[in-house]
Amino acid sequence: MGVDVLLGLQWGDEGKGKIVDVLTPQYNIIARFQGGPNAGHTLEFEGIKHVLHTIPSGIFRDNVINVIGNGVVIDPIILQHEIEKLEEMNVDVVSKLLISKKAHLILPTHKLLDKASEISKGKEKIGSTLKGIGPTYMDKTGRNGLRVGDLNDSSFDVKYNRLRDKHLALLKGFEFEKDLSEMETTFMESIQFLKRFKHIDSEHYINNAMKENKKILAEGAQGTLLDIDFGTYPFVTSSNTITAGTCTGLGVAPGKIAKVIGIFKAYCTRVGSGPFPSEEKNETGEKIRKIGNEFGATTGRERRCGWIDLPALKYAIMINGVTELAMMKSDVLDHFDEIKVCTHYIQNGNKIDYFPFELDDTTKPVYHSVKGWNEDLPSIRSEEDFPNALKEYISYLEKELETPITIVSVGPKRSETIIR
Ligand code: GDP
Ligand code: IMO
Ligand code: MG
């Protein structure tokens, strides 16, 4: 049996956490394959709203194992907080969570370097979450990183000090407050805390599970347009957020990828800097932000809002080999007379229908308008009850995207999900 993948097709925050939680009862294992605590995945059920950063979104369900794969970068301090919050809610994390020995560790100085990098970029800053993601992946590819499997090594302290000192040399000249000693004390305490958990060779674990016909879902973080190779570089994150990231981030051979569920909002958002052709920097954008509560789950920052972008979605579907789609936050568009869909871009005076290398602030959207439904969706539990205008929006998107929309989300709660 192969591995199913669920990942974001836009600039993140599509609602991955919610749908992974909804689908988890169909799986034995949920595995994160990339990113780290820059992610904020929100789950809402039984009156509880919970945000996960490093832990896979299957953690609340019984009889499901959650794996943090080798491609993930872990901040032990944040992971400890996450685990403690779950344990307070009586979630048995020790028995349900496995951590790859090959996952890299985010050091306190990686977070300082992230800040220094943003300061040095000035107006061109990425808008990083400042969780140390970029510097940690840089040390991974630079072959300097520390991994979970190093925690029990007698030379851990020596390796840690060597890397920390290298970072401090790089940080010389940056005048911002760095209370490193306190951060380091907490870091070392968290390292001890993490020793309670099972550290595994996750590639063997996942491949053995496949042989045993276990059902596995890989949970993406961020979104395709933030991918290090295919996103809006340099305004991207530092990992491969795409289906291929499952192969490298979990040790799954390409031929073992089964379903790829691509998830997108019925409109579009972005947090941080970078091009966003269909952004509405006006009352429409504000209306979407307000109704959709579009504020970052990790940083609390305002998310930029705009209309759905078909050239970008088609690109993401192509790169990921998406086999089915989940449309999220449809209810946010409940009270719009007109809904716009970006079908093309104007680039250097030319009308184009693809996602170009040159995408920047001069790229303008070309819109097709569709009728809004002006009806409240959250109470709807069956597709038959969808307003006609929503049915038309769905079939228009399916035709354009040449991929079936199998899930329609009409609210943040588990129950507010229609599986078609
Ligand atoms: P993720 O990073 O992809 O998991 O998404 P986030 O959790 O960062 O952001 C999605 C936000 O939308 C969260 O606050 C969810 O509770 C909320 N959400 C998810 N699906 C829906 C939906 O269908 N309608 C509404 N109104 N909110 C939703
Ligand atoms: P989830 O998994 C939305 C954005 C940041 C910034 C850029 C680089 O919740 O969808 P980084 O901290 O990775 O160096 O930041 O990427 N970003 C996200 N935006 N959702 C996320 O994760 C994000 N993770 C990073 O805002 O623009
Ligand atoms: Mg998020």
Coordinates of C-alpha atoms and ligand atoms in Angstrom, one line a residue:
M1 CA 0.0 0.0 0.0
G2 CA 1.3 3.5 -0.8
V3 CA 1.4 6.8 1.0
D4 CA -1.4 9.4 0.5
V5 CA -0.3 13.0 0.7
L6 CA -2.3 16.1 1.7
L7 CA -0.6 19.4 1.0
G8 CA -1.4 23.1 0.4
L9 CA -1.6 24.5 -3.1
Q10 CA -1.4 28.2 -2.2
W11 CA 0.7 30.2 0.2
G12 CA 0.0 28.1 3.3
D13 CA -2.8 28.2 5.9
E14 CA -5.3 26.5 3.5
G15 CA -6.8 24.5 6.4
K16 CA -4.5 21.4 6.3
G17 CA -4.8 20.8 10.0
K18 CA -8.5 20.6 9.9
I19 CA -8.7 18.2 6.9
V20 CA -5.9 15.9 8.3
D21 CA -7.9 15.7 11.5
V22 CA -11.1 14.9 9.6
L23 CA -9.4 12.2 7.5
T24 CA -7.3 10.6 10.3
P25 CA -9.9 7.9 11.2
Q26 CA -9.1 6.4 7.7
Y27 CA -5.4 6.1 8.5
N28 CA -3.0 4.3 10.9
I29 CA -0.1 6.7 10.6
I30 CA 0.0 10.5 10.0
A31 CA 3.5 11.9 9.2
R32 CA 4.9 15.4 8.8
F33 CA 7.7 15.5 6.2
Q34 CA 9.0 19.0 6.1
G35 CA 8.9 22.5 7.6
G36 CA 8.9 23.0 11.4
P37 CA 7.3 25.4 13.8
N38 CA 6.8 28.0 11.1
A39 CA 3.6 25.9 10.5
G40 CA 0.4 26.5 12.5
H41 CA -2.2 23.9 11.9
T42 CA -5.6 24.6 13.5
L43 CA -8.1 21.9 14.6
E44 CA -11.5 22.6 16.0
F45 CA -13.8 20.1 17.6
E46 CA -15.9 19.6 20.7
G47 CA -15.6 23.3 21.5
I48 CA -11.8 23.1 21.5
K49 CA -9.6 25.1 19.2
H50 CA -6.0 23.8 19.0
V51 CA -3.0 24.9 17.0
L52 CA -0.2 22.4 16.2
H53 CA 3.2 23.5 15.0
T54 CA 5.5 20.4 14.8
I55 CA 3.2 17.6 15.8
P56 CA 1.1 15.9 13.1
S57 CA -2.6 16.7 13.1
G58 CA -3.6 13.1 13.8
I59 CA -2.6 13.4 17.5
F60 CA -6.1 13.8 18.9
R61 CA -7.4 10.6 17.4
D62 CA -7.1 7.2 19.1
N63 CA -5.1 4.3 17.7
V64 CA -3.1 6.5 15.3
I65 CA 0.7 6.9 15.3
N66 CA 2.1 10.4 14.5
V67 CA 5.5 10.6 13.0
I68 CA 7.8 13.6 12.7
G69 CA 9.9 12.7 9.7
N70 CA 13.5 13.3 8.8
G71 CA 12.7 16.3 6.6
V72 CA 11.2 18.3 9.5
V73 CA 13.2 20.8 11.6
I74 CA 12.5 20.7 15.3
D75 CA 12.7 23.4 17.9
P76 CA 12.9 21.4 21.1
I77 CA 11.5 24.3 23.2
I78 CA 8.4 24.7 21.0
L79 CA 7.9 20.9 20.7
Q80 CA 8.0 20.6 24.6
H81 CA 5.3 23.4 24.9
E82 CA 3.2 21.6 22.3
I83 CA 3.5 18.3 24.1
E84 CA 2.8 19.7 27.5
K85 CA -0.4 21.4 26.2
L86 CA -1.6 18.1 24.8
E87 CA -0.7 16.2 27.9
E88 CA -2.8 18.7 29.9
M89 CA -5.7 17.7 27.7
N90 CA -5.0 14.1 28.5
V91 CA -3.6 13.2 25.1
D92 CA -1.2 10.3 25.5
V93 CA 1.6 11.8 23.4
V94 CA 4.3 9.4 24.6
S95 CA 2.6 6.4 23.0
K96 CA 1.4 8.2 19.9
L97 CA 4.4 10.2 18.8
L98 CA 7.5 9.0 17.0
I99 CA 10.4 11.3 16.1
S100 CA 12.9 10.6 13.3
K101 CA 16.5 10.4 14.5
K102 CA 17.4 12.2 11.2
A103 CA 15.3 15.3 11.9
H104 CA 17.4 18.4 12.4
L105 CA 17.4 20.6 15.5
I106 CA 16.7 24.3 15.6
L107 CA 19.2 25.9 18.0
P108 CA 18.6 29.1 19.8
T109 CA 21.2 30.8 17.6
H110 CA 19.4 29.7 14.5
K111 CA 16.5 31.9 15.6
L112 CA 18.9 34.8 16.2
L113 CA 20.4 34.2 12.7
D114 CA 16.9 34.3 11.2
K115 CA 16.3 37.7 12.8
A116 CA 19.8 39.0 11.6
S117 CA 19.1 37.8 8.1
E118 CA 15.8 39.7 8.0
I119 CA 17.4 42.8 9.4
S120 CA 20.1 42.7 6.8
K121 CA 17.5 42.4 4.0
G122 CA 15.8 45.6 5.1
K123 CA 12.8 46.4 2.9
E124 CA 13.4 43.2 1.0
K125 CA 12.8 41.0 4.0
I126 CA 11.0 37.7 3.5
G127 CA 8.6 38.2 6.4
S128 CA 9.9 35.0 8.0
T129 CA 8.1 33.6 11.1
L130 CA 11.6 34.0 12.8
K131 CA 11.5 30.4 14.0
G132 CA 15.0 29.7 12.7
I133 CA 13.8 27.6 9.8
G134 CA 16.1 29.1 7.0
P135 CA 19.3 29.0 9.1
T136 CA 18.6 25.4 10.3
Y137 CA 18.1 24.1 6.7
M138 CA 21.2 26.0 5.7
D139 CA 23.2 24.1 8.3
K140 CA 21.6 20.9 7.1
T141 CA 22.7 21.4 3.5
G142 CA 26.0 22.9 4.7
R143 CA 26.5 19.6 6.6
N144 CA 26.9 21.3 10.0
G145 CA 23.5 20.4 11.6
L146 CA 22.7 18.6 14.8
R147 CA 20.0 15.9 14.6
V148 CA 17.6 14.2 17.1
G149 CA 19.8 11.1 16.8
D150 CA 22.8 13.1 18.2
L151 CA 20.9 13.8 21.5
N152 CA 22.2 10.8 23.3
D153 CA 25.7 11.0 21.8
S154 CA 28.4 11.8 24.4
S155 CA 29.9 14.4 22.0
F156 CA 26.6 16.3 21.8
D157 CA 27.8 19.2 23.9
V158 CA 31.0 19.6 21.9
K159 CA 29.1 19.6 18.6
Y160 CA 26.5 22.0 20.0
N161 CA 29.2 24.5 21.3
R162 CA 31.1 24.3 18.0
L163 CA 27.9 25.2 16.0
R164 CA 26.8 27.9 18.5
D165 CA 30.2 29.6 18.4
K166 CA 30.1 29.6 14.6
H167 CA 26.7 31.3 14.7
L168 CA 27.9 33.8 17.3
A169 CA 30.8 34.8 14.9
L170 CA 28.2 35.4 12.2
L171 CA 26.1 37.4 14.5
K172 CA 28.8 39.9 15.4
G173 CA 27.8 43.4 14.3
F174 CA 24.1 42.8 14.7
E175 CA 22.8 45.1 17.4
F176 CA 19.7 43.5 18.7
E177 CA 19.0 42.1 22.1
K178 CA 20.1 38.5 22.3
D179 CA 19.4 36.9 25.7
L180 CA 21.2 33.7 24.6
S181 CA 22.0 32.3 28.1
E182 CA 18.3 32.1 29.1
M183 CA 17.4 30.6 25.7
E184 CA 20.2 28.0 26.0
T185 CA 19.1 26.9 29.5
T186 CA 15.6 26.3 28.2
F187 CA 16.9 24.6 25.1
M188 CA 19.0 22.2 27.2
E189 CA 16.0 21.4 29.5
S190 CA 13.9 20.7 26.4
I191 CA 16.5 18.4 25.0
Q192 CA 16.3 16.3 28.2
F193 CA 12.5 16.4 28.0
L194 CA 12.6 15.1 24.4
K195 CA 14.6 12.0 25.5
R196 CA 11.3 10.6 26.9
F197 CA 10.0 10.1 23.4
K198 CA 10.7 7.4 20.9
H199 CA 13.4 8.3 18.4
I200 CA 13.2 6.1 15.4
D201 CA 14.6 5.4 11.9
S202 CA 11.5 6.8 10.4
E203 CA 12.3 5.6 6.8
H204 CA 12.4 2.0 8.0
Y205 CA 9.3 2.5 10.1
I206 CA 7.3 4.0 7.2
N207 CA 8.4 1.4 4.7
N208 CA 7.7 -1.5 7.1
A209 CA 4.3 -0.1 7.8
M210 CA 3.6 0.0 4.0
K211 CA 4.6 -3.7 3.7
E212 CA 2.1 -4.4 6.5
N213 CA -0.6 -2.6 4.5
K214 CA -0.9 0.2 7.1
K215 CA -2.6 3.3 5.8
I216 CA -0.3 6.3 5.9
L217 CA -1.1 10.0 5.3
A218 CA 1.7 12.5 4.8
E219 CA 0.8 16.0 6.1
G220 CA 2.4 18.9 4.3
A221 CA 3.2 22.2 5.9
Q222 CA 3.2 25.7 4.2
G223 CA 2.1 25.6 0.6
T224 CA 3.3 25.0 -3.0
L225 CA 3.8 28.7 -3.7
L226 CA 6.2 28.8 -0.7
D227 CA 8.3 25.8 -2.0
I228 CA 12.0 26.5 -2.1
D229 CA 12.3 25.5 -5.8
F230 CA 8.9 26.3 -7.3
G231 CA 7.5 29.0 -5.1
T232 CA 7.8 32.8 -5.5
Y233 CA 11.5 32.8 -4.7
P234 CA 13.1 34.4 -2.7
F235 CA 9.8 34.9 -0.8
V236 CA 9.5 31.3 0.1
T237 CA 10.3 29.0 2.9
S238 CA 13.4 26.8 3.0
S239 CA 12.0 23.3 2.3
N240 CA 10.3 21.4 -0.5
T241 CA 6.6 21.7 0.4
I242 CA 5.5 19.7 -2.6
T243 CA 4.7 15.9 -3.1
A244 CA 8.4 15.3 -3.8
G245 CA 9.2 16.5 -0.3
T246 CA 7.3 13.4 1.0
C247 CA 9.9 11.2 -0.8
T248 CA 12.9 13.0 0.7
G249 CA 11.3 13.9 4.0
L250 CA 10.0 10.5 4.9
G251 CA 12.0 8.1 2.7
V252 CA 9.1 7.1 0.5
A253 CA 10.0 6.0 -3.0
P254 CA 8.3 8.1 -5.8
G255 CA 6.4 5.0 -7.0
K256 CA 4.9 4.6 -3.6
I257 CA 3.0 7.8 -3.6
A258 CA -0.8 7.1 -3.9
K259 CA -3.5 9.8 -3.6
V260 CA -2.4 13.4 -3.6
I261 CA -5.0 15.6 -2.0
G262 CA -4.4 19.3 -2.9
I263 CA -6.0 21.8 -0.5
F264 CA -7.0 25.4 -1.4
K265 CA -9.1 28.2 -0.1
A266 CA -12.2 29.3 -2.1
Y267 CA -10.2 32.6 -2.3
C268 CA -6.5 33.2 -1.6
T269 CA -4.3 34.5 1.2
R270 CA -0.6 35.1 1.9
V271 CA 1.3 36.1 5.0
G272 CA 4.7 37.7 4.7
S273 CA 6.3 39.5 1.7
G274 CA 6.3 38.6 -2.0
P275 CA 4.1 38.8 -5.1
F276 CA 0.4 38.1 -4.9
P277 CA -1.3 39.2 -8.2
S278 CA -4.9 38.6 -7.1
E279 CA -4.4 40.5 -3.7
E280 CA -7.2 42.9 -2.9
K281 CA -5.6 45.7 -0.9
N282 CA -9.0 47.4 -0.3
E283 CA -12.3 46.9 1.4
T284 CA -12.9 43.5 -0.4
G285 CA -9.6 42.2 1.1
E286 CA -10.6 43.5 4.5
K287 CA -14.0 41.9 4.3
I288 CA -12.4 38.5 3.5
R289 CA -9.9 39.0 6.3
K290 CA -12.6 39.9 8.8
I291 CA -15.0 37.1 7.9
G292 CA -12.3 34.5 7.4
N293 CA -10.5 35.6 10.6
E294 CA -7.3 35.7 8.5
F295 CA -4.7 36.2 11.1
G296 CA -1.6 33.9 11.3
A297 CA -1.9 30.8 13.6
T298 CA 1.8 31.1 14.4
T299 CA 2.6 34.8 14.4
G300 CA -0.8 36.4 14.7
R301 CA 0.1 38.6 11.7
E302 CA -2.7 39.9 9.4
R303 CA -2.9 37.7 6.3
R304 CA -3.1 39.4 2.9
C305 CA -6.3 38.5 1.2
G306 CA -7.5 38.3 -2.4
W307 CA -9.3 36.2 -5.0
I308 CA -8.6 32.6 -6.1
D309 CA -5.7 32.4 -8.7
L310 CA -6.2 29.7 -11.4
P311 CA -2.8 29.9 -13.1
A312 CA -1.1 29.4 -9.7
L313 CA -3.5 26.6 -8.8
K314 CA -3.0 24.8 -12.1
Y315 CA 0.8 25.1 -11.6
A316 CA 0.5 23.7 -8.1
I317 CA -1.7 20.8 -9.3
M318 CA 0.9 20.0 -12.0
I319 CA 4.0 20.1 -9.7
N320 CA 2.3 17.9 -7.1
G321 CA 0.5 15.4 -9.3
V322 CA -2.7 16.3 -7.4
T323 CA -5.4 13.6 -7.8
E324 CA -8.2 15.3 -5.8
L325 CA -9.0 18.7 -4.3
A326 CA -10.3 20.0 -1.1
M327 CA -11.9 23.5 -1.2
M328 CA -11.8 25.3 2.1
K329 CA -13.5 28.2 3.8
S330 CA -16.3 28.3 1.2
D331 CA -18.5 29.9 3.9
V332 CA -16.2 33.0 4.0
L333 CA -17.6 33.9 0.6
D334 CA -21.3 33.6 1.8
H335 CA -22.0 37.3 1.5
F336 CA -20.5 38.5 -1.8
D337 CA -22.7 39.4 -4.7
E338 CA -19.8 38.8 -7.1
I339 CA -16.9 36.4 -6.7
K340 CA -13.9 36.9 -8.9
V341 CA -11.6 34.3 -10.3
C342 CA -8.1 35.2 -11.7
T343 CA -7.8 33.3 -15.0
H344 CA -4.8 35.0 -16.6
Y345 CA -2.1 37.5 -15.8
I346 CA -0.9 40.6 -17.6
Q347 CA 2.9 40.4 -17.7
N348 CA 4.9 43.0 -19.6
G349 CA 1.8 43.9 -21.6
N350 CA 1.1 40.3 -22.6
K351 CA -1.8 38.2 -21.4
I352 CA -0.5 34.8 -20.1
D353 CA -2.3 31.8 -18.6
Y354 CA 0.7 30.2 -16.8
F355 CA 2.7 30.9 -13.6
P356 CA 5.8 32.7 -14.8
F357 CA 9.4 33.1 -13.6
E358 CA 8.9 36.8 -13.7
L359 CA 5.9 36.9 -11.3
D360 CA 6.3 40.2 -9.4
D361 CA 4.4 43.2 -8.2
T362 CA 3.9 44.4 -11.8
T363 CA 2.0 41.2 -12.7
K364 CA -1.7 42.1 -12.9
P365 CA -4.7 39.7 -12.7
V366 CA -7.3 39.2 -15.4
Y367 CA -10.7 38.2 -13.8
H368 CA -13.7 36.2 -14.7
S369 CA -16.7 37.0 -12.5
V370 CA -19.1 34.5 -11.1
K371 CA -22.3 35.0 -9.1
G372 CA -22.2 34.8 -5.3
W373 CA -24.7 32.6 -3.4
N374 CA -25.6 35.0 -0.6
E375 CA -26.6 32.1 1.7
D376 CA -25.2 30.8 5.0
L377 CA -23.2 27.5 4.3
P378 CA -22.1 26.4 7.8
S379 CA -25.3 24.6 8.7
I380 CA -25.3 22.6 5.4
R381 CA -24.4 19.0 5.8
S382 CA -25.1 17.6 2.3
E383 CA -24.1 18.5 -1.2
E384 CA -27.8 18.5 -2.3
D385 CA -28.4 21.5 -0.1
F386 CA -25.7 23.6 -1.7
P387 CA -27.0 26.8 -3.2
N388 CA -27.0 26.7 -7.0
A389 CA -24.4 29.4 -7.3
L390 CA -22.0 27.4 -5.1
K391 CA -22.6 24.3 -7.3
E392 CA -21.8 26.4 -10.3
Y393 CA -18.6 27.7 -8.7
I394 CA -17.5 24.2 -7.9
S395 CA -18.1 22.8 -11.4
Y396 CA -16.4 25.8 -13.0
L397 CA -13.3 25.2 -10.8
E398 CA -13.3 21.5 -11.5
K399 CA -13.5 22.1 -15.2
E400 CA -10.7 24.7 -15.2
L401 CA -8.5 22.7 -12.8
E402 CA -9.3 19.3 -14.5
T403 CA -9.4 17.7 -11.1
P404 CA -12.3 16.6 -8.9
I405 CA -13.1 18.6 -5.7
T406 CA -13.9 15.8 -3.3
I407 CA -14.1 17.8 -0.1
V408 CA -15.9 21.1 0.5
S409 CA -15.3 22.8 3.9
V410 CA -18.1 25.2 5.1
G411 CA -16.7 26.1 8.6
P412 CA -13.7 25.5 10.9
K413 CA -15.2 22.6 12.8
R414 CA -14.8 18.9 12.0
S415 CA -18.5 18.6 11.4
E416 CA -18.6 21.4 8.9
T417 CA -17.1 19.3 6.1
I418 CA -18.9 17.8 3.1
I419 CA -17.2 14.8 1.5
R420 CA -18.5 14.4 -2.1
Ligands
GDP1 P1 -3.2 25.2 8.0 O1 -1.9 25.9 8.3 O2 -3.3 24.9 6.5 O3 -3.5 24.1 8.9 O4 -4.3 26.3 8.2 P2 -4.4 27.3 9.5 O5 -4.9 26.6 10.7 O6 -3.2 28.2 9.6 O7 -5.5 28.3 9.0 C1 -6.8 27.9 8.6 C2 -7.8 28.7 9.5 O8 -9.1 28.5 8.9 C3 -8.0 28.1 10.9 O9 -8.3 29.1 11.8 C4 -9.1 27.1 10.8 O10 -9.8 26.9 12.0 C5 -10.0 27.8 9.8 N1 -10.8 27.0 8.9 C6 -10.5 25.8 8.3 N2 -11.5 25.4 7.5 C7 -12.4 26.4 7.5 C8 -13.7 26.6 6.8 O11 -14.1 25.9 6.0 N3 -14.3 27.8 7.1 C9 -13.9 28.7 8.0 N4 -14.6 29.8 8.2 N5 -12.7 28.5 8.7 C10 -12.0 27.4 8.4
IMO2 P1 1.3 26.5 7.5 O1 1.9 25.1 7.6 C1 1.7 30.5 5.9 C2 5.8 32.0 5.3 C3 6.2 33.2 6.1 C4 7.2 33.9 5.2 C5 7.8 32.7 4.5 C6 9.2 32.2 5.1 O2 0.6 26.9 8.7 O3 0.5 26.7 6.3 P2 9.9 31.0 7.2 O4 9.6 31.2 8.7 O5 9.5 29.6 6.7 O6 11.3 31.3 6.9 O7 9.0 32.1 6.4 O8 6.9 31.6 4.5 N1 5.3 30.9 6.0 C7 4.0 30.5 6.1 N2 2.9 31.1 5.6 N3 1.6 29.3 6.5 C8 2.7 28.7 6.9 O9 2.6 27.4 7.4 C9 4.0 29.3 6.8 N4 5.2 29.0 7.1 C10 6.0 29.9 6.6 O10 5.2 34.0 6.5 O11 6.5 34.6 4.2
MG3 MG -1.2 27.7 9.2

